[in-house]
XYZ file of C-alpha atoms in Angstrom:
689
model
C 0.165 -0.081 -0.322
C 3.004 2.436 -0.108
C 3.051 3.040 3.392
C 3.790 1.270 6.852
C 0.594 1.212 7.987
C -0.933 -2.117 8.801
C -3.468 -2.924 6.287
C -5.924 -4.471 9.287
C -5.324 -0.801 10.944
C -6.145 0.722 7.831
C -9.284 -1.374 7.071
C -10.654 -0.518 10.833
C -10.783 3.203 10.002
C -12.487 2.843 6.827
C -14.662 0.393 8.598
C -15.838 3.455 11.083
C -17.140 5.549 8.143
C -15.057 8.546 9.405
C -12.223 8.687 6.860
C -12.697 11.466 3.851
C -14.669 9.965 1.063
C -16.041 11.325 -2.086
C -19.936 11.842 -2.262
C -22.803 12.562 -3.949
C -22.113 13.431 -7.793
C -17.980 12.241 -7.793
C -19.356 9.202 -6.380
C -21.104 8.259 -9.192
C -18.147 9.484 -11.709
C -15.717 7.714 -9.809
C -17.597 4.222 -9.898
C -18.625 5.132 -13.490
C -15.563 5.529 -15.160
C -13.838 1.640 -13.633
C -16.808 0.222 -16.101
C -15.477 -1.117 -19.196
C -18.028 -0.910 -21.185
C -18.524 3.065 -20.185
C -19.405 5.879 -22.960
C -18.363 9.712 -22.730
C -21.950 10.500 -23.549
C -22.775 8.567 -19.950
C -20.185 9.987 -18.030
C -21.151 13.557 -19.312
C -24.936 13.279 -18.388
C -23.950 12.380 -14.978
C -20.990 14.651 -14.521
C -23.456 17.388 -15.358
C -25.518 16.601 -12.783
C -22.905 18.914 -10.849
C -22.935 22.216 -12.075
C -19.626 23.598 -10.209
C -17.784 20.561 -11.072
C -18.794 21.334 -14.753
C -16.553 24.028 -14.375
C -13.608 23.153 -12.534
C -13.264 20.131 -15.030
C -13.088 22.762 -18.033
C -11.152 25.002 -16.163
C -8.677 22.109 -15.342
C -8.734 20.953 -19.381
C -8.012 24.380 -20.631
C -5.052 24.199 -18.049
C -4.119 20.217 -19.260
C -4.444 21.797 -23.172
C -1.882 24.321 -22.484
C -0.739 25.500 -25.880
C -3.389 24.260 -28.162
C -5.062 26.446 -30.549
C -8.895 25.331 -29.548
C -10.052 26.333 -25.891
C -12.206 23.757 -23.830
C -15.770 24.924 -23.514
C -17.655 21.363 -23.038
C -17.702 18.388 -20.683
C -17.349 15.944 -23.596
C -14.501 17.937 -24.848
C -12.666 18.463 -21.360
C -13.317 14.291 -21.549
C -11.142 13.808 -24.387
C -8.600 16.385 -23.129
C -8.281 14.607 -19.984
C -9.417 11.021 -19.979
C -11.380 8.838 -17.526
C -8.604 8.234 -14.767
C -7.633 12.237 -14.410
C -11.510 13.074 -14.593
C -12.256 10.234 -11.763
C -9.252 11.851 -9.554
C -10.271 15.032 -10.259
C -13.702 14.152 -9.196
C -12.597 12.767 -6.247
C -9.998 15.998 -5.121
C -12.899 18.258 -5.955
C -15.690 16.343 -3.507
C -13.325 16.645 -0.556
C -12.719 19.808 -0.929
C -16.413 20.581 -1.704
C -17.106 18.144 1.420
C -14.535 18.266 4.036
C -14.232 22.519 3.859
C -14.702 22.835 7.889
C -14.884 20.358 10.830
C -14.428 19.731 14.197
C -11.024 19.935 14.743
C -10.016 23.450 16.566
C -6.155 24.197 15.641
C -6.472 22.701 12.622
C -6.996 25.501 9.263
C -9.173 24.020 6.861
C -8.994 26.893 4.310
C -5.366 27.293 4.723
C -5.325 23.186 3.593
C -7.258 23.585 0.931
C -5.668 26.681 -0.356
C -1.965 25.002 0.046
C -3.214 21.921 -1.801
C -4.642 24.155 -4.829
C -1.341 25.682 -4.864
C 0.665 22.216 -4.672
C -1.984 20.857 -7.702
C -1.123 24.140 -10.275
C 2.681 23.346 -9.508
C 2.792 19.593 -9.928
C 0.490 21.055 -13.462
C 3.071 23.565 -14.624
C 6.109 21.086 -13.783
C 4.582 18.381 -15.669
C 3.589 20.481 -18.646
C 7.580 21.279 -19.047
C 9.348 18.368 -17.783
C 6.503 15.396 -19.415
C 7.367 13.051 -16.608
C 3.632 11.812 -16.008
C 0.549 14.196 -17.404
C -0.190 16.946 -16.576
C -3.783 16.721 -14.533
C -2.893 13.515 -13.285
C 0.371 15.449 -11.721
C -2.622 18.268 -10.965
C -4.663 15.633 -8.907
C -1.594 14.125 -6.939
C -0.809 17.985 -5.381
C -4.129 18.167 -4.638
C -4.391 15.225 -2.458
C -0.582 14.853 -1.108
C -1.083 16.046 1.707
C -4.625 14.439 2.610
C -3.334 12.300 5.648
C -3.271 15.799 7.830
C -7.135 16.077 6.902
C -7.632 12.614 7.816
C -6.664 12.809 10.656
C -8.104 15.998 11.391
C -11.336 14.163 10.518
C -11.069 10.836 12.151
C -9.292 11.933 15.758
C -10.530 15.989 15.802
C -10.099 16.535 19.454
C -6.729 14.976 19.853
C -5.493 16.306 16.534
C -6.138 19.732 18.047
C -3.982 18.606 20.882
C -1.062 18.001 18.468
C -1.270 20.976 16.515
C -1.256 22.845 19.695
C 1.730 21.214 20.772
C 3.498 22.050 18.033
C 2.104 26.137 18.494
C 3.224 26.474 21.516
C 7.006 24.467 20.597
C 6.417 21.811 22.901
C 7.315 20.019 19.675
C 8.661 20.630 16.529
C 8.171 17.457 14.122
C 4.413 16.861 13.420
C 5.086 13.438 11.893
C 6.406 12.660 15.467
C 3.987 13.692 17.531
C 1.497 12.332 14.960
C 2.862 8.591 15.657
C 3.395 8.978 19.452
C -0.675 9.877 19.498
C -2.269 7.851 16.897
C 0.557 4.990 15.957
C 0.460 6.614 12.396
C 1.344 9.894 10.647
C -0.159 12.130 7.896
C 2.391 10.581 5.346
C 1.905 7.131 5.960
C -2.087 7.343 5.809
C -1.937 9.714 3.069
C -0.688 6.794 1.043
C -2.655 4.114 2.370
C -5.120 6.410 0.905
C -4.026 7.218 -2.621
C -3.695 3.443 -2.726
C -6.799 2.594 -1.903
C -8.759 5.363 -4.279
C -6.569 3.503 -6.783
C -4.020 6.218 -7.567
C -0.450 4.704 -9.525
C 2.175 3.276 -7.302
C 4.306 5.768 -8.735
C 2.600 8.254 -7.191
C 1.327 6.670 -3.677
C 4.924 6.049 -3.414
C 6.261 9.694 -3.722
C 3.899 10.775 -1.755
C 5.031 9.078 0.981
C 8.386 10.421 0.589
C 8.603 14.381 -0.453
C 8.530 15.665 2.769
C 11.680 13.386 3.926
C 13.248 13.229 0.345
C 16.506 12.556 1.829
C 15.324 8.641 2.394
C 13.781 7.949 -0.407
C 15.898 5.297 -2.533
C 14.783 6.104 -6.265
C 17.522 6.315 -8.926
C 19.183 10.115 -9.719
C 17.084 10.030 -13.320
C 14.144 7.630 -12.535
C 10.695 8.778 -13.013
C 9.836 8.564 -9.320
C 12.828 10.813 -8.708
C 11.455 13.096 -11.245
C 7.579 13.168 -9.411
C 9.624 13.425 -6.044
C 11.771 16.628 -7.104
C 8.639 18.323 -8.549
C 6.691 17.650 -5.283
C 9.480 19.249 -3.072
C 9.282 22.201 -5.122
C 5.583 22.459 -5.137
C 5.593 21.863 -1.298
C 8.343 24.579 -1.487
C 6.333 27.007 -3.193
C 3.368 26.055 -0.783
C 5.141 27.445 2.024
C 6.574 30.120 0.439
C 3.014 31.509 -0.771
C 1.553 30.784 3.158
C 4.118 32.336 4.980
C 4.019 35.453 6.665
C 4.840 38.308 4.238
C 8.657 38.871 6.229
C 9.546 35.300 5.895
C 8.708 34.690 2.114
C 11.954 36.215 0.995
C 13.873 33.468 2.847
C 12.070 30.686 1.784
C 11.304 31.416 -1.351
C 15.624 31.511 -2.202
C 15.235 27.948 -1.514
C 12.715 26.990 -4.736
C 15.797 27.357 -7.036
C 17.767 24.239 -5.688
C 14.524 22.823 -6.251
C 14.147 23.469 -9.392
C 17.944 22.882 -10.461
C 17.651 19.548 -9.865
C 14.498 19.677 -12.092
C 16.449 20.995 -15.318
C 15.319 24.632 -14.513
C 16.981 28.129 -14.620
C 16.572 30.988 -12.663
C 14.095 32.186 -15.167
C 12.330 29.406 -15.612
C 11.839 28.977 -12.074
C 10.729 32.580 -11.599
C 8.201 32.779 -14.367
C 7.187 28.931 -12.741
C 6.508 30.672 -9.651
C 4.572 33.763 -10.884
C 2.241 31.743 -13.572
C 1.807 29.583 -10.460
C 0.496 32.144 -8.301
C -1.382 34.233 -11.184
C -3.481 30.643 -11.726
C -3.395 30.363 -7.395
C -5.222 33.503 -7.457
C -7.899 32.404 -10.594
C -8.718 29.255 -9.016
C -8.804 30.778 -5.675
C -11.945 32.379 -6.646
C -13.472 29.928 -9.102
C -13.319 27.829 -5.451
C -13.621 30.314 -2.669
C -10.717 29.643 -1.189
C -8.394 32.382 0.619
C -5.268 33.583 -1.098
C -2.913 36.200 -1.025
C -0.997 38.181 -3.872
C 2.560 37.789 -3.927
C 4.798 40.086 -5.506
C 7.366 38.567 -8.567
C 9.351 35.654 -7.959
C 12.631 37.366 -8.622
C 11.971 41.022 -6.991
C 11.033 38.937 -3.688
C 14.116 36.351 -3.811
C 16.542 39.146 -4.777
C 17.523 40.391 -1.271
C 17.568 36.783 -0.025
C 19.421 34.509 -2.150
C 23.054 35.566 -1.080
C 22.628 33.296 1.625
C 20.695 30.449 0.146
C 22.640 27.146 -0.613
C 22.350 27.518 -4.672
C 25.515 27.702 -6.801
C 27.375 30.390 -7.589
C 26.017 30.411 -11.110
C 22.181 30.263 -10.270
C 23.067 33.262 -7.405
C 25.050 35.425 -10.591
C 21.372 34.752 -12.646
C 19.137 35.722 -10.345
C 20.771 39.116 -9.253
C 21.858 39.457 -13.047
C 18.214 38.854 -13.758
C 16.579 40.902 -11.183
C 18.474 43.569 -12.170
C 17.492 43.026 -16.200
C 14.085 42.805 -15.659
C 14.121 42.543 -19.537
C 12.169 39.828 -21.269
C 11.238 36.107 -20.078
C 13.813 33.832 -20.737
C 16.077 36.289 -22.108
C 18.071 37.847 -19.292
C 18.777 41.414 -20.993
C 21.029 40.890 -24.162
C 21.531 37.311 -22.932
C 21.237 34.221 -24.740
C 21.158 30.434 -24.444
C 23.333 29.481 -27.618
C 24.081 25.965 -28.524
C 27.246 25.263 -30.898
C 27.025 22.324 -32.645
C 30.820 21.530 -34.643
C 33.126 18.450 -35.357
C 35.779 20.996 -34.937
C 37.179 21.658 -31.650
C 39.186 24.563 -32.081
C 36.118 26.599 -33.772
C 33.542 25.625 -30.895
C 36.646 26.755 -28.358
C 37.031 30.031 -30.316
C 32.683 30.908 -30.760
C 32.332 29.607 -26.819
C 34.921 32.396 -26.197
C 33.353 35.127 -28.374
C 29.597 34.378 -26.769
C 30.657 33.962 -23.128
C 32.618 37.513 -23.341
C 28.974 38.839 -25.122
C 27.049 37.678 -21.761
C 25.385 34.683 -23.288
C 24.536 31.231 -21.765
C 27.216 28.484 -23.741
C 26.563 24.892 -24.478
C 28.160 22.518 -27.192
C 28.242 19.169 -29.012
C 30.756 18.213 -31.807
C 28.459 16.030 -33.863
C 24.662 16.479 -35.022
C 23.386 13.811 -32.991
C 24.441 14.932 -29.907
C 23.384 18.550 -30.835
C 19.906 17.156 -31.423
C 19.509 15.569 -28.032
C 21.372 18.761 -26.451
C 18.814 20.992 -27.576
C 15.824 19.337 -26.706
C 17.134 19.055 -23.413
C 18.257 22.628 -22.933
C 15.895 24.701 -25.361
C 18.459 27.006 -27.086
C 17.064 30.508 -27.883
C 19.957 30.351 -30.879
C 22.120 27.428 -32.247
C 25.649 27.765 -34.583
C 25.601 24.912 -36.479
C 28.286 23.937 -38.926
C 26.565 22.726 -42.331
C 29.048 19.739 -42.780
C 30.025 17.315 -39.863
C 30.050 13.107 -40.248
C 27.467 11.294 -39.194
C 24.606 13.758 -39.269
C 25.311 17.128 -41.586
C 23.875 20.246 -40.160
C 21.140 20.378 -42.667
C 19.823 17.287 -41.538
C 19.750 17.864 -38.175
C 18.266 21.468 -38.275
C 15.523 19.989 -40.771
C 15.200 16.834 -37.436
C 14.887 19.989 -35.697
C 12.033 22.209 -37.316
C 9.948 18.691 -36.952
C 9.663 18.660 -33.156
C 8.086 21.604 -31.440
C 11.075 22.665 -29.347
C 13.015 23.106 -32.653
C 10.550 24.919 -34.374
C 11.250 28.279 -32.667
C 15.160 27.925 -32.206
C 16.402 30.494 -34.555
C 19.585 28.671 -36.316
C 22.969 29.864 -37.845
C 24.679 28.018 -40.232
C 28.458 27.936 -40.463
C 29.294 27.150 -44.159
C 32.890 27.345 -45.847
C 30.516 27.851 -49.013
C 29.301 30.962 -50.242
C 27.733 29.307 -53.687
C 23.400 30.308 -53.877
C 22.827 27.106 -54.955
C 24.457 25.598 -51.182
C 22.770 28.600 -49.745
C 19.253 28.021 -50.894
C 19.319 24.371 -49.982
C 19.997 25.729 -46.395
C 17.418 28.246 -46.538
C 14.891 25.448 -47.709
C 16.223 23.138 -44.778
C 14.714 25.635 -42.055
C 17.623 27.799 -41.987
C 17.631 31.299 -40.184
C 21.394 32.722 -41.792
C 24.643 31.793 -41.892
C 27.810 32.912 -41.005
C 30.581 32.567 -43.401
C 34.139 30.371 -42.380
C 36.418 31.623 -41.387
C 34.143 33.444 -38.662
C 34.735 36.828 -38.230
C 33.787 38.267 -34.783
C 32.040 41.744 -35.898
C 30.082 39.713 -38.422
C 29.235 37.131 -35.800
C 27.918 39.801 -33.726
C 25.929 41.437 -36.461
C 24.402 37.923 -37.056
C 23.696 37.380 -33.396
C 22.125 41.025 -33.098
C 20.148 40.519 -35.725
C 19.097 36.671 -34.874
C 18.030 38.323 -30.882
C 15.686 41.008 -32.624
C 13.994 38.077 -34.300
C 13.917 35.704 -31.035
C 12.674 39.113 -29.134
C 9.608 39.109 -31.578
C 8.768 35.864 -31.917
C 8.566 36.024 -27.970
C 6.410 38.763 -28.038
C 4.090 37.442 -30.330
C 3.500 34.197 -28.997
C 3.136 36.340 -25.002
C 0.196 37.890 -27.273
C -1.047 34.989 -28.522
C -0.719 33.540 -24.674
C -2.712 35.890 -23.389
C -5.213 35.513 -26.155
C -5.944 31.532 -24.972
C -6.230 33.059 -21.439
C -8.712 35.612 -22.065
C -10.311 32.709 -24.174
C -10.196 30.237 -21.195
C -11.460 33.110 -18.890
C -14.121 33.514 -21.155
C -15.057 30.220 -21.279
C -14.947 29.303 -17.655
C -16.730 32.769 -16.994
C -19.666 31.868 -19.562
C -20.014 28.521 -17.420
C -19.731 29.679 -14.597
C -22.536 32.196 -15.508
C -24.595 29.246 -17.023
C -23.904 27.483 -13.502
C -25.161 30.619 -11.185
C -28.335 30.379 -13.206
C -28.891 26.833 -12.227
C -27.946 26.843 -9.281
C -29.037 27.688 -5.461
C -26.600 30.242 -4.051
C -27.737 29.780 -0.369
C -27.235 25.872 -0.236
C -25.330 25.230 -3.730
C -28.248 22.520 -4.379
C -29.118 23.108 -8.097
C -32.245 25.254 -8.222
C -35.724 24.787 -9.610
C -35.266 26.008 -13.173
C -32.823 22.887 -13.448
C -34.779 20.138 -11.352
C -37.627 21.040 -14.112
C -34.525 20.174 -17.000
C -33.522 17.458 -15.241
C -37.509 15.703 -14.472
C -37.780 16.269 -18.322
C -34.854 13.883 -19.103
C -35.853 11.685 -16.529
C -39.146 11.289 -17.526
C -38.254 10.918 -21.039
C -35.631 8.266 -20.099
C -38.180 6.511 -18.026
C -40.802 6.481 -20.802
C -38.251 5.145 -23.358
C -36.298 2.418 -21.048
C -40.037 1.284 -19.189
C -37.649 1.712 -15.766
C -39.550 2.925 -12.280
C -39.027 6.724 -11.474
C -39.387 8.534 -8.280
C -39.922 12.068 -6.574
C -39.164 13.293 -3.317
C -41.126 16.442 -1.709
C -38.911 17.787 1.555
C -40.383 20.264 3.592
C -38.877 22.092 6.680
C -41.362 21.483 9.228
C -42.304 24.746 11.480
C -39.647 26.675 9.153
C -41.596 29.821 9.226
C -41.347 29.730 13.100
C -37.569 29.824 12.610
C -37.304 33.174 10.369
C -40.226 35.084 11.975
C -38.789 34.170 15.886
C -35.325 33.961 14.828
C -34.755 36.335 11.709
C -33.751 35.191 8.530
C -30.267 35.522 8.877
C -30.996 32.132 11.595
C -32.783 30.802 8.945
C -30.684 30.831 6.443
C -28.261 29.128 8.939
C -30.959 26.767 8.812
C -31.292 25.925 5.108
C -27.689 25.509 4.634
C -27.199 22.684 7.539
C -30.296 21.112 6.822
C -29.271 20.738 3.421
C -25.715 19.263 4.249
C -27.827 16.590 6.067
C -30.002 15.647 3.109
C -26.888 15.903 1.009
C -25.260 13.316 3.220
C -28.069 11.031 3.246
C -29.660 10.339 -0.202
C -27.588 8.097 -2.651
C -25.187 8.962 -5.674
C -27.632 8.752 -8.374
C -30.059 10.878 -6.341
C -30.685 14.770 -7.670
C -31.307 16.858 -4.975
C -32.940 20.268 -5.862
C -34.365 23.458 -4.305
C -37.317 24.586 -5.458
C -38.829 27.300 -3.004
C -37.829 28.574 0.646
C -37.953 25.714 2.748
C -38.728 22.901 0.046
C -36.501 20.286 -1.995
C -37.089 17.971 -4.172
C -34.953 15.063 -4.617
C -35.430 12.595 -8.303
C -34.816 8.838 -7.674
C -33.974 7.901 -11.410
C -34.595 4.025 -11.515
C -36.254 3.463 -7.970
C -39.541 2.200 -7.542
C -41.618 3.385 -4.860
C -40.291 0.661 -1.594
C -36.904 1.873 -2.791
C -37.749 5.377 -2.446
C -39.371 5.057 0.770
C -36.629 3.715 2.122
C -34.472 6.402 0.871
C -36.489 8.494 2.429
C -36.880 8.270 5.627
C -32.915 7.906 6.190
C -32.909 11.643 4.529
C -35.922 12.234 7.066
C -33.621 10.469 10.422
C -30.404 12.478 9.016
C -31.918 15.433 9.767
C -33.868 14.772 12.602
C -30.499 13.390 14.440
C -28.757 16.201 12.980
C -28.276 19.027 16.039
C -28.131 22.302 13.974
C -26.515 25.465 15.501
C -27.681 28.518 14.158
C -27.393 32.364 15.850
C -25.849 30.611 19.311
C -29.218 28.262 19.490
C -29.067 24.329 19.127
C -32.006 23.585 17.204
C -34.192 20.118 17.137
C -35.645 20.419 13.384
C -37.072 17.899 10.842
C -38.348 17.357 7.919
C -42.109 16.050 6.554
C -41.412 14.040 3.373
C -43.700 12.876 0.463
C -42.991 10.262 -2.219
C -44.627 9.086 -5.202
C -43.434 6.840 -8.321
C -44.107 7.273 -11.883
C -47.360 5.623 -12.875
C -49.374 5.452 -16.139
C -52.164 7.903 -15.326
C -49.298 10.483 -15.202
C -49.554 12.403 -18.047
C -45.983 14.683 -17.524
C -43.598 15.227 -14.866
C -45.767 18.189 -12.860
C -48.157 15.230 -12.277
C -45.896 12.877 -10.909
C -43.819 16.118 -8.184
C -47.849 16.704 -7.323
C -48.616 13.588 -6.234
C -45.484 13.562 -4.252
C -46.427 17.282 -2.867
C -49.809 15.857 -1.979
C -47.562 12.995 0.113
C -45.661 15.630 1.681
C -48.968 17.681 2.788
C -49.992 14.449 4.069
C -47.093 13.769 6.138
C -47.900 17.133 7.420
C -50.889 16.608 8.277
C -50.764 13.726 10.325
C -48.238 15.535 12.204
C -45.426 16.356 10.442
C -41.422 14.867 11.109
C -42.794 11.287 8.959
C -42.501 10.154 5.610
C -45.821 10.020 3.694
C -47.290 8.627 -0.047
C -50.681 8.289 -1.308
C -49.938 5.461 -3.557
C -49.438 2.284 -2.513
C -46.184 0.333 -2.593
C -45.235 -2.385 -4.356
C -46.622 -6.005 -2.853
C -49.080 -3.880 -0.995
C -48.814 -1.684 2.671
C -46.415 -4.689 3.629
C -44.040 -3.384 1.237
C -44.024 0.179 3.396
C -40.539 0.511 5.267
C -41.302 0.772 8.944
C -39.247 3.451 11.261
C -37.857 3.895 14.572
C -38.537 7.228 16.247
C -36.159 9.184 18.525
C -38.000 8.063 21.677
C -41.001 5.802 20.408
C -41.102 2.874 17.802
C -43.738 2.379 15.103
C -43.426 -1.404 14.764
C -43.699 -3.054 11.187
C -46.844 -4.965 12.564
C -48.741 -1.535 12.712
C -47.402 -0.230 9.256
C -48.659 -3.842 7.801
C -51.698 -3.397 9.400
C -52.828 -0.723 7.660
C -55.242 -1.133 4.751
C -53.577 -1.151 1.181
C -55.914 1.396 -0.062
C -54.695 3.806 2.647
C -51.565 6.310 2.200
C -48.387 4.748 3.498
C -47.421 7.057 6.159
C -44.124 6.175 8.262
C -44.491 7.597 11.349
C -42.342 9.321 13.665
C -43.391 11.097 17.292
C -40.780 13.451 18.472
């Protein structure tokens, strides 16, 4: 399982029911993605039942499709871009975020936990887009869930875990994991790995999540995928700490990012650009998810004062200082460029290197075309000086090969040639060469060619920035349009779909039931004495009551059920492929969940109840409105018979004997009493409070 937790211990924790787990539509999505015969259309229909997840999925797809020309604006497109495993993991992560935004553990910063998890998710996605070790969207999910063990311990042991956090704050202890093991015989790292393994994440992710906080203990080979993902998680965690630190400590913490980036093959400007991009995305995601974020200064300006004391190489220190002083175009520090020389003549390479380094450029060299190809894809130079004639792979063959790659298309290539014949130069330009330098190389002519190339590179970068701005604007517009659509279909107080959305879904379910012949049920839920609460305590208390009762209903319904708020204190539950007996059982579970919940609002502890009417589609119903009306009549019957009960005016399958019994808080209406009622009478599940 990728952790040291005993399997039996973990199974006991799972069996307790307290372990954070996906809810509602997310659970249905996860189950669907495990089916061998799943169709994207079927998955899209389930996803659309959760408007909030739709917006988050499309936004994530636009991030994963970075660089594509067409922005993702529909669920179907998002599924194609992300793939089923990523959609499953995102449903898991976002469901946990929505369901565990708060809890009973004092001292645990729930909002800070999820804000930090979001930073790690975005960082992992950005790193993946650069190093291509794993799919970017899957790395996003790994970052989001990489510290889930902390939330799990706070959820399972809210009181004791709060005491552990208090010890850390009072400086009586310094290591969270040590304190956790002493208190619970496990730590959050081990529990994170166990949970990720249980949810089916790849072992590659499970192992790295267990070790990224203690990377020195990892035994991964230096160039392995595990090591790269581990280093990426270390960088993501360091950026999380930097962003969430006290402003006075951010500079010192931010300086530690450079050696971590260096291990991933990133130079200073790349680390700065990555961090600034992550912060911008964090602010945007924070607005979408309603998480607390902070404006962070540009990384180059933030770390300049502290970098001299950081454990980075001399080259990196010089680059940080130089980059901060220059303040020039991203990717090109002042007039400096990354230049790759490819020539089989060592004397020529030495000569060119000296000339370029004196001009302030970063220089790399290769002694053959194949090595030059590998190095070009690795260091991504701005410019290349390539000898036209080399054994094994000529400069023109190297140019043609590079132009076939995404990275190679943007490199400015100068061919070094001793031939000034027109046909040779035409062939070079046809192969993709941008310019040429005649051999023997004259320093002034080379400098002029470099300046001309630099102007072209600078213009290319400006164009790319403009394109990226347009892509970002289009993606933001698509997300905003989707958000507006969500707002039009969502009740802002409870987060449930509203009446308009419920009517659309009812029409769809009605049509599907008619085609398949499968049963369809509906519940109408009404909060008992809600008007008295508003009149006695005010509408602010009433709003808190609605939110807390909504949470209880959401926990009690099944994954395939749709809950909507259709009025002030009225809810509609749609139960597809469900007969009346099963719907009555579900309704009773919902009623009990509300009844046992102790609602705290306005300093008051309120015992609340609901009346639920249940109805099943039958042959004499002409349309969905008739089904809702029949369920509403059941709710009216429940109110008339004393409230706090479930009722239907229909007959359950198998007669009255098919109706379930109900246990009261203090009394119990026996099953024999329910069975004794005549089958022609309304079925009422009674509870006397």
